[in-house]
Amino acid sequence: MPSIFNVLVCILALLVGVLIGDITNSFANQIVKGINDYIRERGYQMIIGSSGYDPADEENYISSMAAIGVDGFIVQLPLPAHISEQSVIEAIDYRKDVDGFHPINVGRMAIGLPCYISATPRGIIELLKRYEIPTSGRKCVVLGRSNIVGKPMAQLMMQKEYGDSTVTVCHSRSANLKEECRQADSIIAAIGRPGFVTADMVKPGAVIIDVGTTRVPDATRKNGFRLSGDVDFENVAPLCSAITPVPGGVGPMTICMLMLNTLAAAKHEYYK
């Protein structure tokens, strides 16, 4: 893969990661701390804040963080069930929303205006570009319709500036899902179900992007689990012209795009 991970060395930008709820030993806690370790090695600063269980305080908490003059905010999703994700997201200043989840950034992305684009979909677009994967006019199936990956990914893949593809979004209620996948030139799997995409769903020569990162029990590992993608990698890989592994595929690109968004925020590239 072309080295884009060293481009941002010696650039100083300040990012705040907010963890909400009981985060002790949580997967979300590990994710944010992993991001922190990675970006600090590349010249960024990150403040990790945590907030408790009182939903009445969540918006005030995030608003108060803005006073310290940070360049960007991320809120590690999903949140505890009793807390409104949308309320928390909308409490963030959209000009510092480097996750690209605020309705203003989502809307601007949908109509092709400059904005912060969600890090995972943006990272996938960058992968496709760097490996010169043809997408224009090709059939792309996006598995999953989440606000974080599925919906923005579909929007980007159908836009002329990015994928220029014919896009089908499939989800848990989709009929003939296997048939849709078998017709696809590319499949972007973001459904959160380990090993969901099997060999009989993939046509020869297809491109597979695996966004899944589910912890599954594994007694052979020291920590008792391993990360599993949404694709049955061992059996699907021989059919593909290109495929991303888990871990080590989309994950590092997500962090890198988060860094680029934070840099854009520090430079006021999209909003003054």
Coordinates of N, CA, C and O in Angstrom, one line a residue, residues 147-222:
N147 N -25.6 5.2 10.1 CA -25.3 6.6 9.8 C -23.8 6.8 9.8 O -23.3 7.8 9.2
I148 N -23.0 5.9 10.4 CA -21.6 6.0 10.5 C -20.9 5.6 9.2 O -19.9 6.2 8.8
V149 N -21.3 4.4 8.6 CA -20.7 3.9 7.5 C -21.6 3.7 6.3 O -21.4 4.2 5.2
G150 N -22.6 2.9 6.5 CA -23.5 2.5 5.3 C -24.0 3.7 4.5 O -23.8 3.7 3.3
K151 N -24.7 4.6 5.2 CA -25.4 5.7 4.4 C -24.4 6.6 3.8 O -24.5 6.9 2.6
P152 N -23.3 7.1 4.5 CA -22.4 8.0 3.9 C -21.6 7.3 2.8 O -21.2 7.9 1.8
M153 N -21.3 6.0 3.0 CA -20.6 5.2 2.0 C -21.4 5.1 0.7 O -20.8 5.3 -0.4
A154 N -22.6 4.9 0.8 CA -23.5 4.8 -0.4 C -23.5 6.2 -1.1 O -23.4 6.3 -2.4
Q155 N -23.6 7.3 -0.4 CA -23.6 8.6 -0.9 C -22.4 8.9 -1.7 O -22.4 9.4 -2.8
L156 N -21.2 8.5 -1.1 CA -19.9 8.8 -1.7 C -19.7 8.0 -3.0 O -19.2 8.5 -4.0
M157 N -20.1 6.7 -2.9 CA -19.9 5.9 -4.1 C -20.8 6.2 -5.3 O -20.4 5.9 -6.4
M158 N -21.9 7.0 -5.1 CA -22.7 7.3 -6.2 C -22.3 8.7 -6.8 O -22.8 9.1 -7.8
Q159 N -21.5 9.5 -6.1 CA -21.2 10.8 -6.5 C -20.1 10.8 -7.6 O -19.2 10.0 -7.5
K160 N -20.2 11.7 -8.5 CA -19.2 11.7 -9.6 C -17.8 11.9 -9.1 O -16.8 11.4 -9.7
E161 N -17.6 12.8 -8.1 CA -16.3 13.1 -7.6 C -15.6 11.9 -7.0 O -14.4 11.9 -6.9
Y162 N -16.4 11.0 -6.5 CA -15.8 9.8 -5.8 C -16.0 8.5 -6.6 O -15.2 8.2 -7.5
G163 N -17.0 7.8 -6.2 CA -17.1 6.4 -6.8 C -17.7 6.4 -8.2 O -17.4 5.6 -9.0
D164 N -18.8 7.3 -8.5 CA -19.5 7.3 -9.8 C -20.0 5.9 -10.1 O -20.1 5.5 -11.3
S165 N -20.5 5.2 -9.1 CA -20.9 3.8 -9.2 C -22.4 3.7 -9.2 O -23.1 4.7 -8.9
T166 N -22.9 2.6 -9.7 CA -24.4 2.2 -9.5 C -24.5 1.5 -8.2 O -23.9 0.4 -8.0
V167 N -25.1 2.1 -7.2 CA -25.1 1.7 -5.8 C -26.4 1.0 -5.4 O -27.5 1.6 -5.6
T168 N -26.2 -0.1 -4.7 CA -27.4 -0.8 -4.0 C -27.0 -0.9 -2.6 O -25.9 -1.4 -2.2
V169 N -27.9 -0.5 -1.7 CA -27.8 -0.7 -0.3 C -28.6 -1.9 0.2 O -29.8 -1.9 0.0
C170 N -28.0 -2.8 0.8 CA -28.7 -4.0 1.4 C -28.6 -4.0 2.9 O -27.6 -3.5 3.5
H171 N -29.6 -4.5 3.6 CA -29.6 -4.5 5.0 C -30.4 -5.7 5.5 O -30.7 -6.7 4.7
S172 N -30.7 -5.8 6.8 CA -31.3 -7.0 7.4 C -32.7 -7.3 6.8 O -33.2 -8.4 6.9
R173 N -33.4 -6.3 6.2 CA -34.7 -6.5 5.6 C -34.6 -6.7 4.1 O -35.7 -6.9 3.4
S174 N -33.5 -6.8 3.5 CA -33.4 -6.9 2.0 C -33.7 -8.3 1.6 O -33.3 -9.3 2.1
A175 N -34.5 -8.3 0.5 CA -34.8 -9.6 -0.1 C -33.8 -9.9 -1.2 O -33.1 -8.9 -1.7
N176 N -33.5 -11.1 -1.5 CA -32.5 -11.5 -2.5 C -31.2 -10.9 -2.3 O -30.5 -10.5 -3.2
L177 N -30.7 -10.9 -1.0 CA -29.5 -10.2 -0.7 C -28.3 -10.9 -1.4 O -27.4 -10.3 -1.9
K178 N -28.3 -12.2 -1.4 CA -27.2 -13.0 -2.0 C -27.1 -12.7 -3.5 O -26.0 -12.5 -4.1
E179 N -28.2 -12.6 -4.1 CA -28.3 -12.4 -5.6 C -27.7 -11.0 -5.9 O -27.0 -10.8 -6.9
E180 N -28.1 -10.0 -5.0 CA -27.6 -8.7 -5.2 C -26.1 -8.6 -5.1 O -25.4 -8.0 -5.9
C181 N -25.5 -9.3 -4.1 CA -24.1 -9.4 -3.9 C -23.4 -10.1 -5.1 O -22.3 -9.6 -5.5
R182 N -24.0 -11.1 -5.6 CA -23.3 -11.9 -6.7 C -23.2 -11.1 -8.0 O -22.4 -11.4 -8.8
Q183 N -24.0 -10.0 -8.1 CA -23.9 -9.2 -9.3 C -22.9 -8.0 -9.1 O -22.7 -7.3 -10.0
A184 N -22.4 -7.9 -7.9 CA -21.6 -6.7 -7.6 C -20.2 -6.8 -8.0 O -19.5 -7.8 -7.9
D185 N -19.7 -5.7 -8.6 CA -18.3 -5.6 -8.9 C -17.5 -5.2 -7.6 O -16.3 -5.6 -7.5
S186 N -18.1 -4.6 -6.7 CA -17.5 -4.3 -5.4 C -18.6 -4.5 -4.3 O -19.7 -4.1 -4.5
I187 N -18.1 -5.0 -3.1 CA -19.0 -5.1 -2.0 C -18.3 -4.4 -0.8 O -17.1 -4.7 -0.5
I188 N -19.0 -3.6 -0.1 CA -18.5 -2.9 1.1 C -19.3 -3.4 2.2 O -20.5 -3.1 2.3
A189 N -18.7 -4.2 3.0 CA -19.5 -4.9 4.1 C -19.3 -4.2 5.4 O -18.2 -4.1 6.0
A190 N -20.4 -3.6 5.9 CA -20.4 -2.9 7.2 C -21.7 -3.2 7.9 O -22.5 -2.4 8.3
I191 N -21.9 -4.5 8.1 CA -23.2 -5.0 8.7 C -23.0 -5.5 10.1 O -24.0 -5.8 10.8
G192 N -21.8 -5.6 10.6 CA -21.5 -6.0 12.0 C -21.8 -7.4 12.3 O -22.2 -7.7 13.5
R193 N -21.7 -8.3 11.4 CA -22.0 -9.7 11.6 C -20.8 -10.6 11.1 O -20.6 -10.7 9.9
P194 N -20.0 -11.1 12.0 CA -18.8 -11.8 11.6 C -19.0 -12.9 10.6 O -19.9 -13.7 10.7
G195 N -18.2 -12.9 9.5 CA -18.2 -13.9 8.5 C -19.5 -13.9 7.7 O -19.8 -14.9 7.0
F196 N -20.2 -12.8 7.6 CA -21.5 -12.8 7.0 C -21.4 -13.0 5.5 O -22.2 -13.7 4.8
V197 N -20.4 -12.4 4.9 CA -20.2 -12.5 3.4 C -19.4 -13.8 3.1 O -18.2 -13.9 3.5
T198 N -20.1 -14.7 2.5 CA -19.5 -16.0 2.2 C -19.1 -16.1 0.7 O -19.6 -15.3 -0.1
A199 N -18.4 -17.2 0.3 CA -17.9 -17.3 -1.0 C -19.0 -17.4 -2.0 O -18.9 -16.9 -3.2
D200 N -20.2 -17.9 -1.7 CA -21.3 -18.1 -2.6 C -22.0 -16.7 -2.9 O -22.9 -16.7 -3.7
M201 N -21.6 -15.7 -2.2 CA -22.1 -14.3 -2.4 C -21.3 -13.5 -3.3 O -21.6 -12.3 -3.6
V202 N -20.1 -14.0 -3.7 CA -19.1 -13.1 -4.4 C -18.8 -13.7 -5.8 O -18.5 -14.9 -6.0
K203 N -18.9 -12.8 -6.8 CA -18.5 -13.2 -8.1 C -17.0 -13.1 -8.3 O -16.4 -12.3 -7.7
P204 N -16.4 -14.0 -9.2 CA -15.0 -13.9 -9.4 C -14.5 -12.5 -9.8 O -15.2 -11.9 -10.7
G205 N -13.4 -12.1 -9.3 CA -12.9 -10.8 -9.6 C -13.4 -9.6 -8.9 O -13.0 -8.5 -9.1
A206 N -14.4 -9.8 -8.0 CA -15.0 -8.7 -7.2 C -13.9 -8.1 -6.3 O -13.0 -8.7 -5.9
V207 N -14.2 -6.9 -5.9 CA -13.4 -6.1 -4.9 C -14.2 -6.1 -3.6 O -15.4 -5.8 -3.6
I208 N -13.6 -6.5 -2.5 CA -14.3 -6.6 -1.2 C -13.6 -5.7 -0.2 O -12.4 -5.8 0.1
I209 N -14.4 -4.8 0.4 CA -14.0 -4.0 1.5 C -14.7 -4.4 2.7 O -15.9 -4.3 2.8
D210 N -13.9 -4.8 3.7 CA -14.5 -5.4 4.9 C -14.3 -4.3 6.1 O -13.2 -4.0 6.5
V211 N -15.5 -3.8 6.5 CA -15.4 -2.7 7.5 C -15.7 -3.4 8.9 O -15.4 -2.7 9.9
G212 N -16.1 -4.6 9.0 CA -16.4 -5.2 10.3 C -15.3 -5.3 11.2 O -14.2 -5.7 10.8
T213 N -15.5 -5.1 12.5 CA -14.5 -5.3 13.6 C -15.3 -5.8 14.8 O -15.5 -5.0 15.7
T214 N -15.7 -7.0 14.8 CA -16.4 -7.6 15.9 C -15.5 -8.5 16.8 O -14.7 -9.3 16.2
R215 N -15.5 -8.3 18.1 CA -14.7 -9.2 18.9 C -15.4 -10.5 19.1 O -16.6 -10.6 19.5
V216 N -14.7 -11.6 18.8 CA -15.3 -12.9 19.0 C -14.4 -13.7 19.9 O -13.2 -13.5 19.9
P217 N -14.9 -14.6 20.7 CA -14.1 -15.4 21.7 C -13.1 -16.2 20.9 O -13.4 -16.8 19.9
D218 N -11.9 -16.3 21.5 CA -10.8 -17.1 20.9 C -9.9 -17.5 22.1 O -9.1 -16.7 22.6
A219 N -10.0 -18.7 22.5 CA -9.3 -19.2 23.7 C -7.8 -19.3 23.4 O -7.0 -19.4 24.3
T220 N -7.3 -19.2 22.1 CA -5.9 -19.3 21.8 C -5.2 -18.0 22.0 O -4.0 -17.9 21.9
R221 N -6.0 -16.9 22.1 CA -5.4 -15.5 22.3 C -5.3 -15.2 23.7 O -6.1 -15.6 24.6
K222 N -4.2 -14.4 24.0 CA -3.9 -14.1 25.4 C -5.1 -13.3 26.0 O -5.4 -13.4 27.2

